[in-house]
Coordinates of C-alpha atoms and ligand atoms in Angstrom, one line a residue:
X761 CA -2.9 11.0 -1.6
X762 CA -2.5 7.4 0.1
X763 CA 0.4 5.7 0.7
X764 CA 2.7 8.9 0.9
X765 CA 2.3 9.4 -3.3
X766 CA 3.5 6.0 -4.2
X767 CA 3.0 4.2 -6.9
X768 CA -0.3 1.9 -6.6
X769 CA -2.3 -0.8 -8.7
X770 CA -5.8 -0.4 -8.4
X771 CA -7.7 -4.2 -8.2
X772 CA -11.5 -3.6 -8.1
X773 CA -11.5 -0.1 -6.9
X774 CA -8.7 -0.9 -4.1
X775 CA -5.5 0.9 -4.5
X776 CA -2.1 -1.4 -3.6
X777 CA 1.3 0.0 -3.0
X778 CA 3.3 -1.8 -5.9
X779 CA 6.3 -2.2 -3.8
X780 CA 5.9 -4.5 -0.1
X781 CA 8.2 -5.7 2.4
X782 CA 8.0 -9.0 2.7
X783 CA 8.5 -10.7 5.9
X784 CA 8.9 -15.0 5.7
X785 CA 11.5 -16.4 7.6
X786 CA 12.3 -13.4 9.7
X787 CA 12.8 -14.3 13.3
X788 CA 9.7 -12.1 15.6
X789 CA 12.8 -10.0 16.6
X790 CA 14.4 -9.2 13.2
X791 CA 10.5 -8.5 12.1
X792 CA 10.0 -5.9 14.2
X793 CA 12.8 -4.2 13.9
X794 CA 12.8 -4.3 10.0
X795 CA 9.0 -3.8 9.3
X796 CA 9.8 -0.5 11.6
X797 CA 12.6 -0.2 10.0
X798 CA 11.1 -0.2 6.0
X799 CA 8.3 2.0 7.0
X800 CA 11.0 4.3 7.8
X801 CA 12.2 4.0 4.6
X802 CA 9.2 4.6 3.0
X803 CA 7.1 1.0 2.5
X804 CA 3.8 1.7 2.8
X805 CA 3.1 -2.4 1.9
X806 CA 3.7 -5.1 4.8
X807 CA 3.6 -8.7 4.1
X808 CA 3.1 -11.0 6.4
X809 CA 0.9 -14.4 6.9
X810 CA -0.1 -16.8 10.3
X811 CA 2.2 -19.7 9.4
X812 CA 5.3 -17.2 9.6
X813 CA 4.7 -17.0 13.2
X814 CA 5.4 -13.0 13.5
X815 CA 2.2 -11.5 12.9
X816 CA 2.7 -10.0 16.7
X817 CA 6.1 -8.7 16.1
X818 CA 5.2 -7.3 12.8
X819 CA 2.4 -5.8 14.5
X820 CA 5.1 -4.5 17.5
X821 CA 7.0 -3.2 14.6
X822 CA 4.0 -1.3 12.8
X823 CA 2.9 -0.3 16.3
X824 CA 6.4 1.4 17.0
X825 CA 6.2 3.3 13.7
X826 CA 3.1 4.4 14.3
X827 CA 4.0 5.5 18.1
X828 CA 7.2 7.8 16.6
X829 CA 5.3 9.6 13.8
X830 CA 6.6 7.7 10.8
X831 CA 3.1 6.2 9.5
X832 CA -0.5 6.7 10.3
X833 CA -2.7 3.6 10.3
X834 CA -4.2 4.5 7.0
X835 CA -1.1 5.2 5.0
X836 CA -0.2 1.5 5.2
X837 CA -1.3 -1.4 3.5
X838 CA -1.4 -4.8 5.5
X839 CA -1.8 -8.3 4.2
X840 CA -1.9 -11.5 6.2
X841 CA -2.8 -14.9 5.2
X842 CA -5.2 -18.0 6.1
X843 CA -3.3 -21.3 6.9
X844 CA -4.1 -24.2 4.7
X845 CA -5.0 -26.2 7.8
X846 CA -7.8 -23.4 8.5
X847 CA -10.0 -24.0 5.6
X848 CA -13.2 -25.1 7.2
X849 CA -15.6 -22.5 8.0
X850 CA -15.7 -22.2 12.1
X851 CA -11.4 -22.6 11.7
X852 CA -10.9 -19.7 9.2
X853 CA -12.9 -17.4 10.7
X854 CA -11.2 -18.3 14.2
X855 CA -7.7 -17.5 12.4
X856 CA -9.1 -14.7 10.9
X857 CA -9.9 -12.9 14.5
X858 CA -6.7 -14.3 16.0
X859 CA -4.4 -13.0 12.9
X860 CA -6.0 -9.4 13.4
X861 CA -5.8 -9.4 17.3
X862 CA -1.7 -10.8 17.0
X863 CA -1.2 -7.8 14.5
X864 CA -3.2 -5.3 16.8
X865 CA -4.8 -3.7 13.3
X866 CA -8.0 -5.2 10.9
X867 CA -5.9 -5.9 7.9
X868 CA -6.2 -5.0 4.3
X869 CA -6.1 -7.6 3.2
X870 CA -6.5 -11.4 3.9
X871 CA -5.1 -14.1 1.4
X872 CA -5.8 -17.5 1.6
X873 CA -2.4 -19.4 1.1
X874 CA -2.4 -22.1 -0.8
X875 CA -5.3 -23.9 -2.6
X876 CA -6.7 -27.0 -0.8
X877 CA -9.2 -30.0 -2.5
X878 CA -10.8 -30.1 0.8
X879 CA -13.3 -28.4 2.2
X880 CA -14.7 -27.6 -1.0
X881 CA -14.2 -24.0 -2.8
X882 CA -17.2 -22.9 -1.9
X883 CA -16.7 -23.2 1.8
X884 CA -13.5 -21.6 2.1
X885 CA -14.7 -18.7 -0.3
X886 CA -18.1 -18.3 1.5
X887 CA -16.1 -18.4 5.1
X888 CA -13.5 -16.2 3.4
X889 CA -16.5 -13.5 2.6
X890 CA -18.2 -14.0 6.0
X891 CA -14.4 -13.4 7.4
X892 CA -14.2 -9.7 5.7
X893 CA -17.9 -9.1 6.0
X894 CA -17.4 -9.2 10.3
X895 CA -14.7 -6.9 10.2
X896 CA -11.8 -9.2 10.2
X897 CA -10.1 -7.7 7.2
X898 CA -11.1 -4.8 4.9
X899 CA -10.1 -7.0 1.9
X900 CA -9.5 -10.4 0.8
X901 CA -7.9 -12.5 -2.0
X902 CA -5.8 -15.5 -3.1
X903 CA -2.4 -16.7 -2.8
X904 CA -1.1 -19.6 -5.6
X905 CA -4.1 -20.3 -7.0
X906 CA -3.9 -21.2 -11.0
X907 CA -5.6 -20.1 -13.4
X908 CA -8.4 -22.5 -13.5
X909 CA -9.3 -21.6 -9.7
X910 CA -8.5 -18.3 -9.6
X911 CA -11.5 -17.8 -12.3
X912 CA -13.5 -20.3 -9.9
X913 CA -12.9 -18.5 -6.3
X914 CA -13.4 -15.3 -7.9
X915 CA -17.1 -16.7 -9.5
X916 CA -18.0 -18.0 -6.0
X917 CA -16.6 -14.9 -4.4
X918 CA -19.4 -12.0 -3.2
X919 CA -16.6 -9.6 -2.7
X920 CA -13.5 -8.6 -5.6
X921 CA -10.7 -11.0 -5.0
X922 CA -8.0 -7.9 -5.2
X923 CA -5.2 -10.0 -5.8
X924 CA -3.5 -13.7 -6.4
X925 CA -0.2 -13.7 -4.5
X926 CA 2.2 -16.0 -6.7
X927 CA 5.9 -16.8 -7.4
X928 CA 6.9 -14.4 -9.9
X929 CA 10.8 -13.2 -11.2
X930 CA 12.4 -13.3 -13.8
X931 CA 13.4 -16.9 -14.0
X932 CA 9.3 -18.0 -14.0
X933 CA 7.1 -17.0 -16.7
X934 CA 3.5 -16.0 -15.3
X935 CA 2.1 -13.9 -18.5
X936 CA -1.0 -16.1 -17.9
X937 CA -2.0 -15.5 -14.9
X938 CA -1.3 -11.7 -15.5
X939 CA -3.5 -12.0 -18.0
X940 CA -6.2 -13.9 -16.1
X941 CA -5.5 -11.2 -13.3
X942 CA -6.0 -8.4 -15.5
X943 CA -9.8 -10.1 -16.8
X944 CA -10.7 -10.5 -13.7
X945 CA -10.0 -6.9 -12.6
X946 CA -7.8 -8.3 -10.2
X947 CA -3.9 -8.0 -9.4
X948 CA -0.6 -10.1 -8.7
X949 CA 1.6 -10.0 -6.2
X950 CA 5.0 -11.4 -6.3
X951 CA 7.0 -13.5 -3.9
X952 CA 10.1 -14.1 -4.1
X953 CA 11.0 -11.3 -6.5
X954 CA 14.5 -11.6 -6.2
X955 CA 14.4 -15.4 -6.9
X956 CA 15.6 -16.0 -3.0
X957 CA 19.0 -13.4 -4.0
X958 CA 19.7 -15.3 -6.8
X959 CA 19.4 -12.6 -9.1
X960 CA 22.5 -11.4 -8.0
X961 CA 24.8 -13.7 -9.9
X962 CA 22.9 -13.2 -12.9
X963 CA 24.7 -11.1 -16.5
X964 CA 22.1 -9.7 -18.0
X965 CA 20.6 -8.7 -15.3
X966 CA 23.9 -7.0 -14.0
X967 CA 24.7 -5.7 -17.9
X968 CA 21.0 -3.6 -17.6
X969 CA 21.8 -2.5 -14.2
X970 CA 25.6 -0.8 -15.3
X971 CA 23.9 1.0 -17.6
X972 CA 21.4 2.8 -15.0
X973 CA 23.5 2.7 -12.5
X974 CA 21.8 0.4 -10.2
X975 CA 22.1 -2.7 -8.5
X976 CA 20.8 -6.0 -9.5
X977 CA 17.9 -6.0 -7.5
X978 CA 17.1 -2.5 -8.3
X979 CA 16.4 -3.4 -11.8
X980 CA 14.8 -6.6 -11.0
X981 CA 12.2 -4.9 -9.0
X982 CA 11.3 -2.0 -11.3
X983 CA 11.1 -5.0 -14.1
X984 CA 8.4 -6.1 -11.6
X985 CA 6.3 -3.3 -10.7
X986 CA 6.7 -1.3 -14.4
X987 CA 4.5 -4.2 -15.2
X988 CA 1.8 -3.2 -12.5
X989 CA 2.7 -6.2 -10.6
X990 CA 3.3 -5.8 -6.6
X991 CA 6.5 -6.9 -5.3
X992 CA 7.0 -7.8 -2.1
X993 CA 10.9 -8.4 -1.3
X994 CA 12.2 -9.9 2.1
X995 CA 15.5 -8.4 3.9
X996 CA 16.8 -8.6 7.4
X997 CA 19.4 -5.8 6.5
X998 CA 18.6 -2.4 6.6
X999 CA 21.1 -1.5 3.8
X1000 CA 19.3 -4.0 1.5
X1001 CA 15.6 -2.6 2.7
X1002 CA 17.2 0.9 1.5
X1003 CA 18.6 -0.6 -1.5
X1004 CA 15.3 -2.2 -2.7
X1005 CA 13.3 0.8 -2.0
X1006 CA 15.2 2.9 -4.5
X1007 CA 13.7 1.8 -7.6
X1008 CA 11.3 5.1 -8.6
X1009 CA 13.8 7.5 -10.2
X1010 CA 14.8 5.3 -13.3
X1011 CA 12.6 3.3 -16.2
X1012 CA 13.4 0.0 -17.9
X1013 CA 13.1 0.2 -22.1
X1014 CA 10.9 -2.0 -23.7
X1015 CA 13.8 -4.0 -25.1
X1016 CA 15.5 -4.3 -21.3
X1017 CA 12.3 -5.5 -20.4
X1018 CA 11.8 -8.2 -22.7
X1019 CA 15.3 -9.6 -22.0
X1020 CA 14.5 -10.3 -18.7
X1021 CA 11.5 -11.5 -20.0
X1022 CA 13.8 -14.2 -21.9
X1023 CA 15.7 -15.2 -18.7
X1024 CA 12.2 -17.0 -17.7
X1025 CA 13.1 -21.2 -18.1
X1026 CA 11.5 -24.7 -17.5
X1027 CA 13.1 -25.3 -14.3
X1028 CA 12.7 -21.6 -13.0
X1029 CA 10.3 -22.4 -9.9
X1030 CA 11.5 -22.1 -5.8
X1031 CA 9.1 -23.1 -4.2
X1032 CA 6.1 -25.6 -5.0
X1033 CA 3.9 -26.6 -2.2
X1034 CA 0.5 -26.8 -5.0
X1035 CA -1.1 -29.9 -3.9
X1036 CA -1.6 -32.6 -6.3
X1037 CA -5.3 -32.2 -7.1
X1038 CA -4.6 -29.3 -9.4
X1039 CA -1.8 -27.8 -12.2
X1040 CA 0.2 -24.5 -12.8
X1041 CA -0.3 -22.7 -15.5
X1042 CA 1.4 -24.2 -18.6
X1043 CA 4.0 -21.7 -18.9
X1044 CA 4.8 -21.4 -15.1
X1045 CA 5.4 -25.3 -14.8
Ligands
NAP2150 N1 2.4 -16.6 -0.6 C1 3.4 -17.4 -0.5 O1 3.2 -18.7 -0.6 C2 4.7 -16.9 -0.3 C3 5.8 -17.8 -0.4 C4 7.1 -17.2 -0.3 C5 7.3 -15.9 0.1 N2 6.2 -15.1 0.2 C6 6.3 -13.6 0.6 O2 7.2 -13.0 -0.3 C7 8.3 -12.4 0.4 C8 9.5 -12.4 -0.5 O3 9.9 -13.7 -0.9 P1 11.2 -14.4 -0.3 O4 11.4 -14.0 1.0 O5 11.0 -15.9 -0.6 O6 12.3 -14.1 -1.3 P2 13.0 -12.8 -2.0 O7 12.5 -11.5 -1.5 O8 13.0 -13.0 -3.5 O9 14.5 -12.9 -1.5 C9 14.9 -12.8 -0.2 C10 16.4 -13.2 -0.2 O10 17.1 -12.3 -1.0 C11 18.1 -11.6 -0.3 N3 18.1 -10.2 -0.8 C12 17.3 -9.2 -0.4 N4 17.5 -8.1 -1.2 C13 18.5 -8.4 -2.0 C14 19.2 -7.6 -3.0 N5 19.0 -6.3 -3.2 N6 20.2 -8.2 -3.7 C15 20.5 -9.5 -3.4 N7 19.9 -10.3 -2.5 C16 18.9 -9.7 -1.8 C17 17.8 -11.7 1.2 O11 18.9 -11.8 1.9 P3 19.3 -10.8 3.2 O12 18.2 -11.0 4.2 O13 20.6 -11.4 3.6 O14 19.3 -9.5 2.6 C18 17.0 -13.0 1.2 O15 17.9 -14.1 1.4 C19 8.4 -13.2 1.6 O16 9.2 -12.6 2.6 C20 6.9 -13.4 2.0 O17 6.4 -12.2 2.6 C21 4.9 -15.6 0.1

């Protein structure tokens, strides 16, 4: 079995660990020490892009585990991202070499990060194809794209776009794009599942996590993935990697699940960097 038997979504044949370590904003030091550290622990499901400026030092971090026994190559999944200013053809391919040389590994998978008006779609898509089809990834998908696009890249697309990488918790609806995701035998991945830690201070959330005996995060991010959605959380503390981790032994009912459903509001979104050429889904304004 891949991924050391844990739970997977499968996006046009491709099977993705649910649960990822997410790694934005983590100094090259911290990311080394906790991407070795949550492989430890038992992520099979890095998360990293070339704008966070640690692709080396996650690498390092991979590299160690993979020196001391914990992981094999193959039992991991990586994803890394294209940088908006790399869009043009010659550019994204460039990025594409230099992301997989920084991590020492091909990834699995290589996201473009944010849409762009310019180059055109079919550019980026065809360059994004040519990227995969010279060995620079194994895989390769989207990363905020709408619904709209999404349908678009994946029509221009030769190869399956296995996932769209999106804002997701429980303040943001995103049952579109789910949907959209799910026609297009494709997957999401959330960032910012744990709403930046703000989860934390929330009642409901705490009320559902007395009763099982977990934490706040716990239940937020088996609320994720017990939708088949991959969540990728962020931690530079051990004890939180650990905590996060520990969310396979317990099950969320259908009505726990649609409360947090109901927690989703207008104003719910982090972070919003969509330029103004296109729109969010209607319920994920
Ligand atoms: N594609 C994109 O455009 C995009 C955008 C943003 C993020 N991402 C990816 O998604 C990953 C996750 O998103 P994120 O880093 O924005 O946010 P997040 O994972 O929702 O939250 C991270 C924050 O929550 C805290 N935290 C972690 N575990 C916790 C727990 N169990 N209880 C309470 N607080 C907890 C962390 O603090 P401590 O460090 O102090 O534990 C950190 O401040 C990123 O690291 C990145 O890989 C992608």
């Amino acid at each position: 079995m891949p991924y050391s038997n844990q739970p997977t979504v499968t996006a046009s044949g491709v099977e993705i660990p649910l649960l990822g370590f997410g790694t934005w904003q983590l100094e090259p030091d911290d990311a080394r020490r906790m991407v070795r550290e949550a492989l430890r622990i038992g992520y099979r499901h890095i998360d990293t892009a070339w704008i966070y400026k640690n692709e080396k030092t996650v690498g390092d971090g991979i590299a160690d585990a993979v020196a001391e026994g914990i992981v094999t190559r193959d039992d991991i999944f990586v994803t890394t991202k294209i940088w908006v200013e790399h869009f043009h053809r010659d550019a994204l391919l460039r990025q594409a070499e230099e992301s997989a040389l920084s991590l020492g590994l091909t990834p699995d998978l290589l996201l473009l990060h944010w849409p762009k008006p310019t180059p055109a779609l079919d550019e980026t898509i065809g360059a994004l194809n040519e990227a995969q089809e010279k060995g620079f990834t194994r895989h390769i998908g989207l990363s905020n794209f709408p619904s709209a696009l999404f349908r678009q890249a994946a029509a221009l697309s030769t190869a399956p776009l296995i996932t769209n990488q999106v804002e997701y918790h429980p303040y943001l609806s995103q049952k579109t794009l789910i949907e959209t995701a799910r026609e297009l035998g494709s997957s999401i991945t959330a960032w910012s599942p744990l709403a930046q830690g703000q989860i934390a201070d929330d009642a409901v959330i705490g009320d559902i996590a007395k009763a099982h005996g977990k934490t706040h995060g716990q239940v937020t991010l088996r609320w994720i993935i017990q939708q088949g959605v991959i969540a990728i959380p962020r931690t530079a503390k051990e004890t939180r990697a650990a905590e996060n981790f520990d969310i396979f032994d317990f099950e969320l009912s259908a009505e726990e699940m649609a409360r947090i459903h109901a927690l989703a509001r207008p104003d719910g979104r982090l972070g919003d960097w969509l330029d103004a050429a296109f729109q969010w889904d209607k319920d994920a304004v």
